[in-house]
Structure formats: C-alpha cells, structure tokens
C-alpha cells in the first residue's frame, strides 16, 4: 500500500508510464504490525500528498514502482484548461 503521483499525457495514443510510490514510515510497532498483518499507517488527509510543504515534512519509505499502460483519447480537454 502506498501513494504516488505521475503526470497523465494529453497526447493521443497508448502510453506506458512508471509511477514511483511511497508510504508513511510509521513507528517501530506500526512497521512490525505491517510486516505480519499487512496494511500500515495512512495519511489522515490524502490531499497532503499533493502539496510539497506538507509532503516534505513526512517521514516516508519507498513502496515500489507501479507500471501503467494508458490509452489516451483527448476530448474536451480545453474545457478543463489543458492545452495540447
């Protein structure tokens, strides 16, 4: 279980992306519990992962890489402020 951010391309076609993930480090007891029971500490507000000032105060550890294969069909992107 982890958090990650990656940009979604706005050009049409099939894209292969890698998203590096991380998770809150937690206390020694929480890490031991995660090792045997799964789960682990979560962010109280996932929006904290979006803002750099909040994210850089967290103690985190790497959680792996997720590979995504996306098919993008750009439609009405201008309406949402995305310029291609």
PDB file of C-alpha atoms in Angstrom:
ATOM      1  CA  UNK A   1       0.000   0.000   0.000  1.00  0.00           C
ATOM      2  CA  UNK A   2       1.405   3.373  -0.955  1.00  0.00           C
ATOM      3  CA  UNK A   3       0.928   6.760  -2.579  1.00  0.00           C
ATOM      4  CA  UNK A   4       2.292   8.037  -5.865  1.00  0.00           C
ATOM      5  CA  UNK A   5       1.865  10.802  -8.418  1.00  0.00           C
ATOM      6  CA  UNK A   6       2.577  10.747 -12.120  1.00  0.00           C
ATOM      7  CA  UNK A   7       1.571  13.045 -14.977  1.00  0.00           C
ATOM      8  CA  UNK A   8      -1.010  11.744 -17.446  1.00  0.00           C
ATOM      9  CA  UNK A   9      -0.073  12.668 -21.037  1.00  0.00           C
ATOM     10  CA  UNK A  10      -2.566  14.683 -23.050  1.00  0.00           C
ATOM     11  CA  UNK A  11      -1.370  13.445 -26.447  1.00  0.00           C
ATOM     12  CA  UNK A  12      -3.462  10.686 -28.025  1.00  0.00           C
ATOM     13  CA  UNK A  13      -2.288   7.094 -28.134  1.00  0.00           C
ATOM     14  CA  UNK A  14      -1.042   4.331 -25.901  1.00  0.00           C
ATOM     15  CA  UNK A  15       1.422   5.393 -23.202  1.00  0.00           C
ATOM     16  CA  UNK A  16       3.478   3.349 -20.757  1.00  0.00           C
ATOM     17  CA  UNK A  17       4.203   5.205 -17.511  1.00  0.00           C
ATOM     18  CA  UNK A  18       6.048   4.391 -14.327  1.00  0.00           C
ATOM     19  CA  UNK A  19       4.783   5.757 -11.028  1.00  0.00           C
ATOM     20  CA  UNK A  20       7.191   5.639  -8.091  1.00  0.00           C
ATOM     21  CA  UNK A  21       5.271   5.079  -4.846  1.00  0.00           C
ATOM     22  CA  UNK A  22       5.974   5.814  -1.194  1.00  0.00           C
ATOM     23  CA  UNK A  23       4.257   5.253   2.137  1.00  0.00           C
ATOM     24  CA  UNK A  24       4.414   6.831   5.605  1.00  0.00           C
ATOM     25  CA  UNK A  25       7.173   5.221   7.648  1.00  0.00           C
ATOM     26  CA  UNK A  26       5.254   4.951  10.923  1.00  0.00           C
ATOM     27  CA  UNK A  27       6.561   3.884  14.311  1.00  0.00           C
ATOM     28  CA  UNK A  28       8.538   0.728  15.027  1.00  0.00           C
ATOM     29  CA  UNK A  29       5.373  -1.023  16.244  1.00  0.00           C
ATOM     30  CA  UNK A  30       3.403   0.017  13.140  1.00  0.00           C
ATOM     31  CA  UNK A  31       6.183  -1.292  10.866  1.00  0.00           C
ATOM     32  CA  UNK A  32       6.236  -4.613  12.738  1.00  0.00           C
ATOM     33  CA  UNK A  33       2.442  -4.879  12.505  1.00  0.00           C
ATOM     34  CA  UNK A  34       2.538  -4.099   8.758  1.00  0.00           C
ATOM     35  CA  UNK A  35       5.134  -6.829   8.207  1.00  0.00           C
ATOM     36  CA  UNK A  36       2.989  -9.544   9.779  1.00  0.00           C
ATOM     37  CA  UNK A  37      -0.587  -8.315   9.353  1.00  0.00           C
ATOM     38  CA  UNK A  38      -0.411  -6.053   6.295  1.00  0.00           C
ATOM     39  CA  UNK A  39      -1.894  -2.596   5.989  1.00  0.00           C
ATOM     40  CA  UNK A  40       0.027   0.103   7.797  1.00  0.00           C
ATOM     41  CA  UNK A  41      -0.223   3.783   8.633  1.00  0.00           C
ATOM     42  CA  UNK A  42      -2.223   6.005   6.285  1.00  0.00           C
ATOM     43  CA  UNK A  43      -2.366   9.727   5.728  1.00  0.00           C
ATOM     44  CA  UNK A  44      -5.240  11.387   7.561  1.00  0.00           C
ATOM     45  CA  UNK A  45      -5.855  13.554   4.507  1.00  0.00           C
ATOM     46  CA  UNK A  46      -4.611  12.119   1.186  1.00  0.00           C
ATOM     47  CA  UNK A  47      -4.557  15.697  -0.154  1.00  0.00           C
ATOM     48  CA  UNK A  48      -1.416  16.196   1.969  1.00  0.00           C
ATOM     49  CA  UNK A  49       0.436  14.141  -0.662  1.00  0.00           C
ATOM     50  CA  UNK A  50      -0.290  16.826  -3.270  1.00  0.00           C
ATOM     51  CA  UNK A  51       1.223  19.851  -1.531  1.00  0.00           C
ATOM     52  CA  UNK A  52       5.010  19.992  -1.370  1.00  0.00           C
ATOM     53  CA  UNK A  53       5.262  21.726   2.062  1.00  0.00           C
ATOM     54  CA  UNK A  54       3.190  19.025   3.782  1.00  0.00           C
ATOM     55  CA  UNK A  55       4.773  16.150   1.893  1.00  0.00           C
ATOM     56  CA  UNK A  56       8.355  17.128   2.725  1.00  0.00           C
ATOM     57  CA  UNK A  57       7.625  17.081   6.475  1.00  0.00           C
ATOM     58  CA  UNK A  58       6.566  13.409   6.366  1.00  0.00           C
ATOM     59  CA  UNK A  59       8.904  10.538   7.187  1.00  0.00           C
ATOM     60  CA  UNK A  60       8.434   8.097   4.316  1.00  0.00           C
ATOM     61  CA  UNK A  61       9.923   4.995   2.737  1.00  0.00           C
ATOM     62  CA  UNK A  62       9.875   3.632  -0.796  1.00  0.00           C
ATOM     63  CA  UNK A  63       6.961   1.325  -1.634  1.00  0.00           C
ATOM     64  CA  UNK A  64       7.923   0.253  -5.159  1.00  0.00           C
ATOM     65  CA  UNK A  65       7.067   1.221  -8.715  1.00  0.00           C
ATOM     66  CA  UNK A  66       3.736   0.784 -10.462  1.00  0.00           C
ATOM     67  CA  UNK A  67       3.798   0.445 -14.255  1.00  0.00           C
ATOM     68  CA  UNK A  68       0.736   1.800 -16.066  1.00  0.00           C
ATOM     69  CA  UNK A  69      -0.328   1.353 -19.660  1.00  0.00           C
ATOM     70  CA  UNK A  70      -2.848   4.044 -20.597  1.00  0.00           C
ATOM     71  CA  UNK A  71      -4.853   4.636 -23.737  1.00  0.00           C
ATOM     72  CA  UNK A  72      -5.495   8.390 -24.032  1.00  0.00           C
ATOM     73  CA  UNK A  73      -8.315   9.887 -26.080  1.00  0.00           C
ATOM     74  CA  UNK A  74      -8.106  13.687 -25.789  1.00  0.00           C
ATOM     75  CA  UNK A  75     -11.647  15.018 -25.766  1.00  0.00           C
ATOM     76  CA  UNK A  76     -12.858  18.338 -24.361  1.00  0.00           C
ATOM     77  CA  UNK A  77      -9.509  18.953 -22.663  1.00  0.00           C
ATOM     78  CA  UNK A  78      -9.676  22.670 -23.475  1.00  0.00           C
ATOM     79  CA  UNK A  79     -12.785  22.931 -21.342  1.00  0.00           C
ATOM     80  CA  UNK A  80     -10.702  21.815 -18.345  1.00  0.00           C
ATOM     81  CA  UNK A  81      -7.769  24.123 -19.072  1.00  0.00           C
ATOM     82  CA  UNK A  82      -5.443  21.529 -20.626  1.00  0.00           C
ATOM     83  CA  UNK A  83      -3.565  22.737 -23.693  1.00  0.00           C
ATOM     84  CA  UNK A  84      -2.283  20.030 -26.038  1.00  0.00           C
TER      85      UNK A  84
END
